[in-house]
Amino acid sequence: MLAEATKFEDECLAELSRAADPAALEAWRTRVLGGSGSLKSLMGRLRDVPKAEKPAVGQHLNGVKTRLEEAFEARRAELASRGASGPAIDITEPGTPPPDGRRHVLTRTIDEITEVFGRMGFTVAEGPEVEDEWHNFTALNIPDGHPARDPTDNFYMGGEGAGEGRRLLRTQTSTVQIRALEKQRPPIKIIACGRVYRPDTHDATHFSMFHQVEGLCVDRGVTMVDLKSTLFHFARAYFGEEAEVRMRPSFFPFTEPSAEVDMKMKVKGEWKWVELGGCGMVDPNVLKAVGVDPEEWTGFAFGLGIERIAMRRYGISDIRWLFENDARFLRQF
Ligand code: FA5
């Protein structure tokens, strides 16, 4: 009986390996593994085996059964992967499109801002996020010992000693005014968008990392009128034809005179003045720091918070949502 079972197994496996299409495979399955198939009738004969041999023969027959079933599954998988059981996928069906990626709402805002200023003739400049004290402070007329340099208001990198050698995460994009003027002599008309860092406590309108757009225009005869009209055109182009700009006197070490910029825009259906940043006429000391003669050249500069702009434009009421990376939120824009 044992020898017969082995012979049966060998023959079945040989037949199975000749089954080359789904119909032949199914015929083999019915003939061998089916309810009234040959395996069943072989196993039925266990009844006639003498009692003493039953356990060994029974175990052997179970092994035959398992091996035949496994061989069948393996053969079926093999044929399917070869495409013999018909194509595994229907290539005429429309596919499942992968989900579309999209720009983050801040990236989109930066692109839009760049486009508006680009139309006004501003080119794009860049500077590093890890800065030295010269570009972040000294050249911007913020001397040693100035409270703005306080370690509690800045992210300094390691302790390489005091003075111009120390590095820090830039606190404002005004650093790019200096970088641009070091590279290019006036006339110059640039904007710079990028990340800045401040140890501010997080709340609905403040984050410790945020973005600014810096603008700088240095030429002969540039006045405050140019500054205001530039901001005015930006406001109209970006927030709509009814938007307005207001300047409130303020102080920045690198501009004189200086002002806060507010824009009037619709917030939830109501017109409101919203503070977006600072601006002013480039301080003569800044021009001197980069070797530009303030008697010949004058300029204006501004720096606006990009999150604040995006929040107003897209009706986002909490800055923290911009940085949580929750796709359900980001998908809306
Ligand atoms: C400045 O950073 C100046 N460099 C702006 C400037 C440039 C003045 C050129 C003159 C000439 P201020 O610290 O006010 O200014 O920041 C500008 C804007 O950044 C703020 O109005 C606000 O919109 C945004 N901002 C400031 N702190 C945060 C913060 N923690 N989170 C989000 N946005 C902020």
XYZ file of N, CA, C and O in Angstrom, residues 66-193:
512
model
N -1.429 16.314 1.524
C -0.902 17.669 1.734
C 0.010 18.085 0.580
O -0.097 19.189 0.043
N 0.891 17.158 0.160
C 1.845 17.512 -0.893
C 1.132 17.768 -2.222
O 1.487 18.689 -2.960
N 0.108 16.992 -2.512
C -0.632 17.204 -3.771
C -1.373 18.546 -3.743
O -1.389 19.284 -4.736
N -1.973 18.853 -2.578
C -2.687 20.147 -2.483
C -1.718 21.313 -2.643
O -2.000 22.291 -3.345
N -0.575 21.194 -1.994
C 0.422 22.275 -2.095
C 0.949 22.400 -3.525
O 1.123 23.501 -4.042
N 1.172 21.262 -4.144
C 1.685 21.285 -5.521
C 0.665 21.943 -6.448
O 1.023 22.691 -7.364
N -0.621 21.662 -6.181
C -1.676 22.265 -6.993
C -1.653 23.794 -6.860
O -1.668 24.533 -7.856
N -1.585 24.310 -5.614
C -1.562 25.765 -5.381
C -0.340 26.391 -6.052
O -0.436 27.455 -6.660
N 0.785 25.702 -5.914
C 2.019 26.237 -6.495
C 1.908 26.321 -8.017
O 2.306 27.312 -8.638
N 1.317 25.266 -8.606
C 1.172 25.245 -10.063
C 0.217 26.348 -10.524
O 0.450 27.023 -11.516
N -0.843 26.520 -9.746
C -1.814 27.555 -10.110
C -1.155 28.940 -10.069
O -1.317 29.755 -10.974
N -0.389 29.198 -8.987
C 0.290 30.494 -8.860
C 1.285 30.673 -10.011
O 1.394 31.759 -10.591
N 1.972 29.615 -10.352
C 2.967 29.699 -11.415
C 2.311 30.065 -12.748
O 2.759 30.963 -13.463
N 1.196 29.375 -13.051
C 0.501 29.666 -14.310
C -0.044 31.098 -14.318
O 0.024 31.794 -15.331
N -0.587 31.516 -13.144
C -1.152 32.870 -13.080
C -0.063 33.899 -13.318
O -0.252 34.885 -14.032
N 1.119 33.674 -12.719
C 2.177 34.673 -12.875
C 2.692 34.686 -14.316
O 3.201 35.693 -14.791
N 2.551 33.576 -15.009
C 2.968 33.559 -16.413
C 1.898 34.135 -17.334
O 2.075 34.265 -18.522
N 0.726 34.363 -16.723
C -0.359 34.907 -17.528
C -1.133 33.840 -18.243
O -2.004 34.132 -19.066
N -0.863 32.567 -17.930
C -1.546 31.495 -18.659
C -3.009 31.367 -18.249
O -3.814 30.859 -19.003
N -3.337 31.861 -17.036
C -4.735 31.762 -16.618
C -5.461 33.053 -16.986
O -6.379 33.481 -16.301
N -5.029 33.669 -18.073
C -5.612 34.950 -18.465
C -4.837 36.019 -17.735
O -4.201 35.735 -16.730
N -4.846 37.264 -18.254
C -4.040 38.291 -17.620
C -4.475 38.504 -16.163
O -5.670 38.510 -15.873
N -3.493 38.627 -15.263
C -3.808 38.829 -13.856
C -4.484 40.188 -13.658
O -5.269 40.372 -12.742
N -4.143 41.131 -14.527
C -4.832 42.418 -14.469
C -5.420 42.700 -15.838
O -4.861 42.287 -16.843
N -6.526 43.405 -15.836
C -7.141 43.770 -17.102
C -6.572 45.121 -17.516
O -6.930 46.157 -16.957
N -5.686 45.071 -18.504
C -4.982 46.310 -18.852
C -5.868 47.281 -19.629
O -5.470 48.406 -19.898
N -7.077 46.860 -19.966
C -7.974 47.792 -20.655
C -8.812 48.597 -19.659
O -9.453 49.570 -20.019
N -8.802 48.178 -18.362
C -9.540 48.929 -17.334
C -8.841 50.261 -17.081
O -7.609 50.315 -17.117
N -9.605 51.331 -16.769
C -8.913 52.559 -16.358
C -8.165 52.298 -15.045
O -8.689 51.595 -14.183
N -6.957 52.809 -14.908
C -6.159 52.552 -13.710
C -6.639 53.362 -12.522
O -7.518 54.216 -12.646
N -6.074 53.053 -11.355
C -6.364 53.851 -10.171
C -5.304 54.945 -10.121
O -4.129 54.647 -9.963
N -5.716 56.203 -10.310
C -4.671 57.239 -10.344
C -4.036 57.411 -8.966
O -4.753 57.364 -7.959
N -2.721 57.589 -8.891
C -2.108 57.863 -7.584
C -2.602 59.220 -7.100
O -2.885 60.103 -7.928
N -2.725 59.409 -5.783
C -3.219 60.710 -5.313
C -2.289 61.835 -5.762
O -1.074 61.669 -5.747
N -2.898 62.948 -6.181
C -2.095 64.093 -6.619
C -1.387 64.713 -5.419
O -2.016 64.959 -4.408
N -0.104 65.001 -5.562
C 0.563 65.795 -4.542
C 0.208 67.250 -4.789
O -0.396 67.583 -5.797
N 0.522 68.095 -3.852
C 0.293 69.522 -4.085
C 1.307 70.325 -3.280
O 1.905 69.817 -2.342
N 1.428 71.595 -3.679
C 2.330 72.458 -2.926
C 1.705 72.760 -1.575
O 0.488 72.901 -1.466
N 2.547 72.875 -0.550
C 2.068 73.323 0.762
C 1.507 74.740 0.582
O 1.994 75.500 -0.272
N 0.511 75.081 1.382
C -0.131 76.392 1.198
C 0.876 77.538 1.351
O 0.759 78.583 0.684
N 1.938 77.323 2.160
C 2.943 78.394 2.298
C 3.811 78.497 1.042
O 4.159 79.595 0.613
N 4.147 77.349 0.467
C 4.929 77.352 -0.776
C 4.128 78.063 -1.859
O 4.656 78.864 -2.639
N 2.847 77.743 -1.880
C 1.980 78.372 -2.869
C 1.933 79.893 -2.667
O 2.017 80.667 -3.632
N 1.812 80.312 -1.399
C 1.784 81.742 -1.094
C 3.093 82.406 -1.532
O 3.083 83.493 -2.130
N 4.212 81.739 -1.249
C 5.518 82.286 -1.649
C 5.581 82.438 -3.169
O 6.023 83.475 -3.689
N 5.098 81.425 -3.883
C 5.097 81.505 -5.354
C 4.232 82.669 -5.832
O 4.594 83.391 -6.767
N 3.084 82.859 -5.189
C 2.178 83.948 -5.597
C 2.800 85.315 -5.322
O 2.739 86.223 -6.157
N 3.412 85.449 -4.131
C 4.049 86.726 -3.766
C 5.189 87.033 -4.749
O 5.334 88.159 -5.243
N 5.987 85.996 -5.031
C 7.121 86.169 -5.946
C 6.643 86.624 -7.320
O 7.254 87.475 -7.971
N 5.534 86.062 -7.730
C 4.963 86.398 -9.036
C 4.495 87.868 -9.068
O 4.789 88.595 -10.021
N 3.823 88.308 -8.007
C 3.334 89.690 -7.990
C 4.505 90.676 -8.007
O 4.533 91.624 -8.804
N 5.499 90.439 -7.138
C 6.644 91.361 -7.124
C 7.481 91.234 -8.396
O 8.093 92.200 -8.845
N 7.492 90.034 -8.951
C 8.201 89.835 -10.219
C 7.641 90.747 -11.293
O 8.383 91.341 -12.079
N 6.324 90.895 -11.296
C 5.696 91.770 -12.300
C 6.082 93.224 -12.078
O 6.010 94.051 -12.980
N 6.484 93.566 -10.818
C 6.909 94.946 -10.539
C 8.416 95.105 -10.726
O 8.987 96.125 -10.331
N 9.071 94.074 -11.255
C 10.494 94.207 -11.582
C 11.451 93.744 -10.502
O 12.657 93.988 -10.601
N 10.940 93.086 -9.459
C 11.837 92.581 -8.416
C 12.368 91.203 -8.822
O 11.583 90.339 -9.239
N 13.654 90.996 -8.681
C 14.207 89.661 -8.910
C 14.390 88.970 -7.552
O 14.336 89.619 -6.509
N 14.613 87.659 -7.605
C 14.665 86.877 -6.369
C 16.102 86.727 -5.887
O 16.985 86.364 -6.659
N 16.315 87.024 -4.601
C 17.643 86.827 -3.990
C 17.503 85.836 -2.842
O 16.404 85.575 -2.365
N 18.647 85.293 -2.438
C 18.630 84.297 -1.369
C 19.768 84.530 -0.401
O 20.767 85.134 -0.747
N 19.582 83.989 0.801
C 20.674 84.012 1.778
C 20.554 82.803 2.674
O 19.511 82.148 2.679
N 21.600 82.497 3.433
C 21.571 81.292 4.282
C 20.692 81.484 5.523
O 20.509 82.607 5.986
N 20.184 80.359 6.033
C 19.389 80.428 7.266
C 20.289 80.454 8.496
O 19.916 80.984 9.529
N 21.462 79.819 8.373
C 22.455 79.939 9.453
C 23.341 81.119 9.083
O 24.041 81.094 8.081
N 23.275 82.169 9.888
C 23.935 83.431 9.548
C 25.044 83.764 10.526
O 25.147 83.146 11.592
N 25.842 84.766 10.149
C 26.798 85.302 11.124
C 26.240 86.625 11.642
O 25.275 87.159 11.118
N 26.882 87.105 12.695
C 26.341 88.305 13.356
C 26.486 89.561 12.497
O 25.736 90.504 12.639
N 27.443 89.527 11.594
C 27.620 90.684 10.700
C 26.349 90.895 9.870
O 25.798 91.991 9.817
N 25.863 89.813 9.229
C 24.710 89.972 8.347
C 23.398 90.108 9.112
O 22.475 90.776 8.653
N 23.315 89.450 10.282
C 22.040 89.504 11.011
C 21.908 90.792 11.833
O 20.810 91.256 12.089
N 23.071 91.341 12.254
C 23.016 92.497 13.165
C 23.886 93.676 12.715
O 23.374 94.732 12.359
N 25.205 93.459 12.762
C 26.133 94.600 12.662
C 25.906 95.437 11.410
O 25.756 96.662 11.490
N 25.873 94.769 10.254
C 25.704 95.522 9.005
C 24.319 96.160 8.934
O 24.099 97.104 8.175
N 23.387 95.641 9.748
C 22.031 96.203 9.766
C 21.892 97.273 10.859
O 20.787 97.578 11.311
N 23.058 97.823 11.263
C 23.054 98.931 12.209
C 22.551 98.511 13.599
O 21.935 99.302 14.300
N 22.771 97.242 13.931
C 22.416 96.752 15.265
C 23.739 96.424 15.959
O 24.288 95.337 15.785
N 24.316 97.394 16.699
C 25.687 97.223 17.206
C 25.764 96.208 18.350
O 24.742 95.821 18.916
N 27.002 95.829 18.663
C 27.272 94.953 19.806
C 26.589 95.506 21.045
O 26.582 96.717 21.253
N 26.021 94.641 21.855
C 25.386 95.095 23.087
C 23.944 95.515 22.908
O 23.236 95.798 23.877
N 23.481 95.588 21.654
C 22.079 95.953 21.406
C 21.167 94.842 21.935
O 21.487 93.657 21.797
N 20.051 95.213 22.572
C 19.173 94.175 23.164
C 18.682 93.131 22.157
O 18.420 91.989 22.540
N 18.610 93.500 20.853
C 18.145 92.530 19.849
C 19.101 91.341 19.738
O 18.734 90.292 19.235
N 20.354 91.525 20.227
C 21.338 90.442 20.134
C 21.289 89.506 21.336
O 22.078 88.557 21.411
N 20.408 89.801 22.266
C 20.348 89.016 23.509
C 20.179 87.521 23.215
O 19.365 87.143 22.373
N 20.950 86.673 23.909
C 20.846 85.222 23.671
C 19.438 84.667 23.892
O 19.060 83.677 23.275
N 18.663 85.307 24.737
C 17.321 84.769 24.978
C 16.359 85.113 23.832
O 15.246 84.603 23.769
N 16.787 85.998 22.921
C 15.931 86.363 21.790
C 16.410 85.747 20.483
O 15.899 86.065 19.412
N 17.427 84.903 20.554
C 18.037 84.362 19.333
C 18.411 82.908 19.526
O 18.656 82.459 20.639
N 18.500 82.181 18.435
C 19.024 80.815 18.473
C 20.480 80.850 18.012
O 20.762 80.772 16.821
N 21.401 81.007 18.969
C 22.832 80.978 18.623
C 23.280 79.533 18.468
O 22.769 78.630 19.119
N 24.268 79.337 17.583
C 24.754 77.980 17.328
C 26.091 77.784 18.051
O 27.105 78.291 17.600
N 26.070 77.072 19.145
C 27.315 76.743 19.824
C 28.024 77.971 20.361
O 27.550 79.092 20.195
N 29.169 77.799 20.978
C 29.832 78.923 21.639
C 31.193 79.222 21.066
O 32.197 78.934 21.683
N 31.221 79.779 19.859
C 32.526 80.102 19.261
C 33.022 81.468 19.697
O 33.791 82.116 18.999
N 32.515 81.946 20.818
C 32.970 83.248 21.307
C 32.092 84.371 20.807
O 31.272 84.177 19.910
N 32.263 85.527 21.400
C 31.394 86.655 21.051
C 31.865 87.322 19.765
O 32.877 86.933 19.198
N 31.081 88.286 19.337
C 31.489 89.085 18.179
C 30.982 88.527 16.878
O 30.125 87.669 16.855
N 31.574 89.038 15.793
C 31.058 88.716 14.459
C 31.168 87.247 14.063
O 30.533 86.789 13.151
N 32.022 86.485 14.775
C 32.245 85.084 14.416
C 31.105 84.160 14.800
O 30.984 83.074 14.258
N 30.289 84.598 15.759
C 29.233 83.697 16.224
C 28.177 83.489 15.146
O 27.845 84.402 14.401
N 27.636 82.256 15.112
C 26.587 81.975 14.129
C 25.260 81.806 14.832
O 25.188 81.414 15.987
N 24.213 82.110 14.104
C 22.871 81.967 14.668
C 21.882 81.707 13.540
O 22.205 81.924 12.363
N 20.702 81.202 13.903
C 19.635 81.075 12.911
C 19.098 82.478 12.672
O 18.791 83.189 13.627
N 19.016 82.893 11.416
C 18.637 84.289 11.156
C 17.261 84.576 11.750
O 16.365 83.723 11.721
N 17.117 85.789 12.287
C 15.852 86.163 12.923
C 14.975 86.961 11.962
O 13.834 87.265 12.273
N 15.549 87.323 10.819
C 14.798 88.134 9.858
C 15.448 87.995 8.479
O 16.646 87.723 8.387
N 14.661 88.193 7.447
C 15.243 88.091 6.099
C 15.993 89.365 5.706
O 16.554 89.440 4.614
N 16.025 90.357 6.607
C 16.779 91.579 6.290
C 18.254 91.270 6.042
O 18.963 92.056 5.394
N 18.714 90.120 6.533
C 20.090 89.677 6.250
C 20.358 89.647 4.742
O 21.477 89.893 4.303
N 19.331 89.346 3.963
C 19.523 89.206 2.517
C 19.730 90.579 1.858
O 20.338 90.678 0.793
N 19.255 91.655 2.520
C 19.587 93.000 2.010
C 21.097 93.139 1.920
O 21.648 93.599 0.907
N 21.774 92.730 3.000
C 23.238 92.865 3.062
C 23.898 91.922 2.040
O 24.769 92.323 1.275
N 23.437 90.657 2.055
C 24.008 89.663 1.122
C 23.892 90.156 -0.325
O 24.816 90.018 -1.120
N 22.722 90.705 -0.666
C 22.493 91.143 -2.047
C 23.379 92.340 -2.390
O 23.980 92.401 -3.470
N 23.486 93.295 -1.440
C 24.288 94.496 -1.705
C 25.782 94.169 -1.751
O 26.557 94.884 -2.386
N 26.193 93.098 -1.070
C 27.602 92.700 -1.142
C 27.925 92.106 -2.509
O 29.049 92.161 -2.980
N 26.896 91.504 -3.121
C 27.117 90.836 -4.413
C 26.918 91.775 -5.593
O 27.539 91.637 -6.627
N 25.954 92.685 -5.423
C 25.538 93.492 -6.573
C 25.485 94.966 -6.197
O 24.870 95.328 -5.184
N 26.076 95.796 -7.003
C 26.020 97.244 -6.767
C 24.652 97.788 -7.191
O 24.016 97.214 -8.077
N 24.202 98.888 -6.579
C 22.942 99.480 -7.038
C 23.083 99.958 -8.480
O 24.222 100.228 -8.906
N 22.006 100.118 -9.260
C 20.620 99.915 -8.803
C 20.291 98.440 -8.557
O 20.752 97.572 -9.306
N 19.487 98.199 -7.538
C 19.146 96.826 -7.163
C 17.683 96.790 -6.713
O 17.198 97.725 -6.079
N 17.010 95.736 -7.101
C 15.571 95.636 -6.768
C 15.262 94.156 -6.567
O 15.085 93.414 -7.540
N 15.302 93.710 -5.322
C 15.158 92.264 -5.065
C 14.078 91.976 -4.014
O 13.735 92.850 -3.205
N 13.565 90.767 -4.068
C 12.826 90.245 -2.910
C 13.497 88.940 -2.501
O 14.168 88.284 -3.308
N 13.294 88.593 -1.216
C 13.853 87.340 -0.695
C 12.810 86.724 0.227
O 12.355 87.366 1.177
N 12.406 85.498 -0.083
C 11.448 84.801 0.775
C 12.190 83.670 1.479
O 12.974 82.966 0.850
